[in-house]
Short mmCIF file of C-alpha atoms in Angstrom, two decimals:
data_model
loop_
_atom_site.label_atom_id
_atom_site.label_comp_id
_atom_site.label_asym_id
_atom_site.label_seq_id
_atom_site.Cartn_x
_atom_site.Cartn_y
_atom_site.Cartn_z
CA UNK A 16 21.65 16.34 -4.97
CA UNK A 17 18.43 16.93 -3.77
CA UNK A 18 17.37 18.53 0.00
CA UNK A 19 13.90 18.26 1.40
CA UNK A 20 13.73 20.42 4.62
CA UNK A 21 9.99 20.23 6.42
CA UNK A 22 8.69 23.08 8.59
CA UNK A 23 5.42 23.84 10.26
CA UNK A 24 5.23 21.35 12.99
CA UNK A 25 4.06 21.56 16.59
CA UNK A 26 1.35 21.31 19.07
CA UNK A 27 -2.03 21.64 17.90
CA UNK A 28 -5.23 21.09 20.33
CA UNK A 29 -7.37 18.22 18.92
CA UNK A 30 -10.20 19.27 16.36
CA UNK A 31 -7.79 22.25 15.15
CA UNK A 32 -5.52 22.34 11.37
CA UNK A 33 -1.68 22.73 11.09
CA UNK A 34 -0.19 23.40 7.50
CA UNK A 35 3.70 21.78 6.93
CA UNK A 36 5.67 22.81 4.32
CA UNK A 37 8.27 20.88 2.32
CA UNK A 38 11.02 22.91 0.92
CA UNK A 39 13.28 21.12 -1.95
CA UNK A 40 16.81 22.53 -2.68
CA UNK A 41 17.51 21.85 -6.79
CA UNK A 42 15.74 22.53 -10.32
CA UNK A 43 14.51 19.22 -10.37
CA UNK A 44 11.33 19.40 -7.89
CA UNK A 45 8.76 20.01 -10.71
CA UNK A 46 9.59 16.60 -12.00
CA UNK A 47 8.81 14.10 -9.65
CA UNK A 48 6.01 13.29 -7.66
CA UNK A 49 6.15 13.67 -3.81
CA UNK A 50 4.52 12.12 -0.85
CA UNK A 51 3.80 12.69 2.71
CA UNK A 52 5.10 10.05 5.36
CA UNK A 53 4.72 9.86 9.35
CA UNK A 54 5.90 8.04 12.12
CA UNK A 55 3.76 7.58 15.31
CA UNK A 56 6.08 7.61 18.46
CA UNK A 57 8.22 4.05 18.73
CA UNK A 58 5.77 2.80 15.81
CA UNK A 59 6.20 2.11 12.02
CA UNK A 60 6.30 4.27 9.11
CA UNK A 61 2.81 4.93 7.35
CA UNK A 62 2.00 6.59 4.10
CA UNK A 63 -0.28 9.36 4.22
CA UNK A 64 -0.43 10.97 1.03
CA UNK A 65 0.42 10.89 -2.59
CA UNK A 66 0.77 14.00 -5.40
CA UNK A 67 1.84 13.75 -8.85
CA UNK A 68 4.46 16.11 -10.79
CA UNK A 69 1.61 18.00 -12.15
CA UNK A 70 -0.56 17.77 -9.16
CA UNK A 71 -3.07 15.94 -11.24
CA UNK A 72 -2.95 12.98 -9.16
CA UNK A 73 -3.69 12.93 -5.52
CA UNK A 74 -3.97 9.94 -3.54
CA UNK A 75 -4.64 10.00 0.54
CA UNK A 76 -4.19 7.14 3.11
CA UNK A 77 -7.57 6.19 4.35
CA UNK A 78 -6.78 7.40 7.90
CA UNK A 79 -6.55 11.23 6.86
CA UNK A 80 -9.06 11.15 3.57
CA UNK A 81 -11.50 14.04 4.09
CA UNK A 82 -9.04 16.03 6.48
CA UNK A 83 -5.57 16.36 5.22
CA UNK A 84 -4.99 17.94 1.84
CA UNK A 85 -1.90 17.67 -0.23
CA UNK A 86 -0.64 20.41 -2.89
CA UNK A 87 2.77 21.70 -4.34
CA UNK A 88 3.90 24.78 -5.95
CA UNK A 89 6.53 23.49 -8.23
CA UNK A 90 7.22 27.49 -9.10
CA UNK A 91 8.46 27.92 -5.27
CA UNK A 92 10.12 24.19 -5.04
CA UNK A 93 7.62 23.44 -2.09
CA UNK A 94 5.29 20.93 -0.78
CA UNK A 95 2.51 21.34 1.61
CA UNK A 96 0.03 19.46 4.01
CA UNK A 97 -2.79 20.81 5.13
CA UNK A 98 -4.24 18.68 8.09
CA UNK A 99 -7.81 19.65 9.41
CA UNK A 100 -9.90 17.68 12.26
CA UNK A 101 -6.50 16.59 13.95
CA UNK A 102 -6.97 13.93 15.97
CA UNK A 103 -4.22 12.63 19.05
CA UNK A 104 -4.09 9.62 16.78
CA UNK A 105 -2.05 12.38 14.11
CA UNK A 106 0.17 12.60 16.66
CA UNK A 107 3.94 11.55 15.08
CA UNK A 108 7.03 12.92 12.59
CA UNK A 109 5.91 13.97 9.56
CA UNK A 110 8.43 13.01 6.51
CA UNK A 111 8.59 14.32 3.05
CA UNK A 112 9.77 12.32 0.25
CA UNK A 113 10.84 12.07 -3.26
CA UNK A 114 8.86 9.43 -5.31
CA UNK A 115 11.33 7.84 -8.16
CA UNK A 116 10.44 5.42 -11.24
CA UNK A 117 13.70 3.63 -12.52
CA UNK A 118 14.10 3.07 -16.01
CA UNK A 119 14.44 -0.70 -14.85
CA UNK A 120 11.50 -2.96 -13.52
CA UNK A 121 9.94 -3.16 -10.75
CA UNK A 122 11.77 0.28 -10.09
CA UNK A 123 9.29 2.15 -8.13
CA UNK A 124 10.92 3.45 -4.59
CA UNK A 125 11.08 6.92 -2.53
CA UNK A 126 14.85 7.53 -2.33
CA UNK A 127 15.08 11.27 -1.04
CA UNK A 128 13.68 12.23 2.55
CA UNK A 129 13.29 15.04 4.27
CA UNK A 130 14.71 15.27 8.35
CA UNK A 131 10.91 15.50 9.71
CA UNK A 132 9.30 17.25 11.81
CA UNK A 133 6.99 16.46 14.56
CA UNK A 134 3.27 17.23 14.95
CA UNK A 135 1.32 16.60 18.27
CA UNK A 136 -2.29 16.62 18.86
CA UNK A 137 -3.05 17.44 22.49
CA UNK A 138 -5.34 19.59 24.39
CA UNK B 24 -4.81 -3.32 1.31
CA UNK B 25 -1.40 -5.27 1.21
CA UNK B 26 0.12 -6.52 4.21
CA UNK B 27 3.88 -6.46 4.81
CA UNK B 28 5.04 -8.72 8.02
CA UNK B 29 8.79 -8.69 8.61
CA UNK B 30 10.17 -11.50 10.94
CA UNK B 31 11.62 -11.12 13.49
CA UNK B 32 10.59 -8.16 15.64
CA UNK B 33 13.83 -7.92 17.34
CA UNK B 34 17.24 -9.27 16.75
CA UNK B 35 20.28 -9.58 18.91
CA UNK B 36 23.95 -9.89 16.95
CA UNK B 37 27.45 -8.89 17.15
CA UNK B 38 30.03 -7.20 14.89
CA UNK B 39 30.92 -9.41 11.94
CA UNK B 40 27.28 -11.78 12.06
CA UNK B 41 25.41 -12.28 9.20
CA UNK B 42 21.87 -11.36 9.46
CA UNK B 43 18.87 -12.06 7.72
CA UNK B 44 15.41 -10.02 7.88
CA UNK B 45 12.53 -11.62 5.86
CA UNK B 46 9.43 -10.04 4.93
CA UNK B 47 6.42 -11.18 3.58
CA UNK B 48 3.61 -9.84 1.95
CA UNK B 49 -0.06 -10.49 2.11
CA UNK B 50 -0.07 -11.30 -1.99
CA UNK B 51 1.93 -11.55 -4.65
CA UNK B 52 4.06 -8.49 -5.43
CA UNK B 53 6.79 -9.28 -8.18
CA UNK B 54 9.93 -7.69 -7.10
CA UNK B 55 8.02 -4.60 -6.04
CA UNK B 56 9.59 -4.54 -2.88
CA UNK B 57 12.80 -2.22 -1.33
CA UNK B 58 14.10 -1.94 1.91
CA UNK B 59 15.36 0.85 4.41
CA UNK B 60 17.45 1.65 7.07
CA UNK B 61 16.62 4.10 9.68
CA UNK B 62 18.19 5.07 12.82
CA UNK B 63 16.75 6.45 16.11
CA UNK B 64 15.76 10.58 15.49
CA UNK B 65 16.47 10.22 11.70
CA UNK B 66 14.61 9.27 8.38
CA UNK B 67 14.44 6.51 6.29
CA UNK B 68 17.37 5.47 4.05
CA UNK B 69 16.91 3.46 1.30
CA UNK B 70 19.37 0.42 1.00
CA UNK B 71 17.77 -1.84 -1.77
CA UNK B 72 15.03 -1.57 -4.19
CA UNK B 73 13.61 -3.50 -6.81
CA UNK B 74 14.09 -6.41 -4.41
CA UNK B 75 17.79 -6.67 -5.32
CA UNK B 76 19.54 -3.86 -6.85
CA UNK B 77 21.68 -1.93 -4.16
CA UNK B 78 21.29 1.92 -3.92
CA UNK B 79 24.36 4.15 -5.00
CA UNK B 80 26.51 4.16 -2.14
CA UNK B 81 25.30 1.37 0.26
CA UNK B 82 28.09 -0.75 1.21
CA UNK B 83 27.72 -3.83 -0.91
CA UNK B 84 27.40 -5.90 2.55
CA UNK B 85 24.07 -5.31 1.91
CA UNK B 86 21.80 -7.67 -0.39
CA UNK B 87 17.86 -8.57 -1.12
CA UNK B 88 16.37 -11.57 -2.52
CA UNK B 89 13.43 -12.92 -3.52
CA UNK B 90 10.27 -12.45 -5.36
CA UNK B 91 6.18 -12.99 -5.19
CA UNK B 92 5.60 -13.07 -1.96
CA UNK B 93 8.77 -13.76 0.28
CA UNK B 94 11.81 -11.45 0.30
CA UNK B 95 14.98 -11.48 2.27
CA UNK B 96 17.78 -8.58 3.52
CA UNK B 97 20.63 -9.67 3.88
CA UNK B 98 23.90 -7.71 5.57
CA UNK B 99 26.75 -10.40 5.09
CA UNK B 100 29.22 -9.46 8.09
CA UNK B 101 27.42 -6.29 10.68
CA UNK B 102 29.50 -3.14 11.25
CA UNK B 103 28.91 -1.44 14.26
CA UNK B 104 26.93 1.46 11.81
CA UNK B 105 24.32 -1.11 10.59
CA UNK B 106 22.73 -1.24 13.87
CA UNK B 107 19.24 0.10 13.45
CA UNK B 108 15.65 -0.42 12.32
CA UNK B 109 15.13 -1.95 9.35
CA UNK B 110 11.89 -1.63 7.07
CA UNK B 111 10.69 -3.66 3.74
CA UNK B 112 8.37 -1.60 1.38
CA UNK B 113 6.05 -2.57 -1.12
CA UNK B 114 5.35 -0.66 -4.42
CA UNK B 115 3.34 -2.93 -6.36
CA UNK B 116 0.38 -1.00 -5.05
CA UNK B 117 2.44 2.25 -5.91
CA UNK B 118 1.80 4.86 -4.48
CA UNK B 119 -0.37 3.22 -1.90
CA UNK B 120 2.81 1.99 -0.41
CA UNK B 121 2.61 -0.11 2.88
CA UNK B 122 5.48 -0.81 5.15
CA UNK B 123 6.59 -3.47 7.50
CA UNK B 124 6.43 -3.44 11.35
CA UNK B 125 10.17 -2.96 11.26
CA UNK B 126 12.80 -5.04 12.72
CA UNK B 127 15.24 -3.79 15.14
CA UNK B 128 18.74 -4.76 14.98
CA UNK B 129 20.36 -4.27 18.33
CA UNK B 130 23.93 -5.19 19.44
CA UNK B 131 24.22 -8.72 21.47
#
């Protein structure tokens, strides 16, 4: 089964970039696409970004278009973020996840997530 | 964007209630539409997608109805391990996904 373990959170000064890294355990990385969560303190969960398999499609959440930039290295079994122009309002846990298509319909979910980690914005 | 708006909030129950969440989205989504668990300090767990079908392993307590619009969770008698935050999903708008405000299941 699958393991996505995040790193590279912590407290950046508003303005300034932090990279994350998503690290999957398992051949299977390369073949599925991956996305980016987060979860302000005591709010919702919000998508922030979107890359396929191949990396040839990239979506971003409006919020972070123009700052953060997603990318993978299916060779190393990772997934990255990097987040430019952080704002306080980047401020929350940072989740990466495992996009799956069922062979059934209507089978589009994200059913592997990583434990977090947490990103503040301060000065 | 869609809009996903889970009723209620907030909801009180005991051990062995039946509870029902309901979400509802802005337009129509087919049965593009899972749910998830999460507890406090952990990630997301995925209970149902595809509207109905049950993920391997969740406890078949757990059920989701509905289409179009207006979808229901279900947990058919509460075990003191389903108390948490619960979250409906759309994917119709994949991979633009959009969540619902949650609803938090606390212990009466």
């Amino acid at each position: 089964e699958v393991q996505l373990a995040e790193s590279g959170g912590g407290l950046v000064q508003p303005g300034g970039p932090l990279r994350l890294s998503c690290a999957a355990s398992g051949s299977t990385f390369s073949s599925y696409p991956m996305n980016w969560f987060r979860q302000a303190p005591g709010k919702g969960l919000e998508w922030v970004s979107y890359i396929s398999s191949s990396s040839r499609t990239i979506y971003y959440a409006d919020s972070v278009k123009g700052r953060f930039t997603i990318s993978r290295d299916n060779a190393e079994n990772s997934l990255y973020l990097q987040m430019n122009s952080l704002r306080p309002e980047d401020t929350a846990v940072y989740y990466c996840a495992r996009d799956l298509t069922g062979a059934g319909s209507y089978q589009i979910y994200v059913d592997v997530w990583g434990q977090g980690t947490t990103v503040t914005v301060s000065s | 964007d869609i809009q996903m708006t889970q009723s209620p909030s907030s909801l009180s129950a005991s051990v062995g209630d039946r509870v029902t969440i309901t979400c509802r989205a802005s337009q129509s989504i087919s049965r593009y539409l899972n749910w998830y668990q999460q507890k406090p300090g952990k990630a997301p767990k995925l209970l149902i997608y595809a509207a109905s079908s049950l993920q391997s392993g969740v406890p078949s307590r757990f059920s989701g109805s509905g289409s179009g619009t207006d979808f229901t969770l279900t947990i058919s008698s509460l075990q003191p391990e389903d108390f948490a935050t619960y979250y409906c999903q759309q994917s119709y708008s994949n991979p633009l996904y959009t969540f619902g405000q949650g609803t938090e299941l606390e212990i009466k």
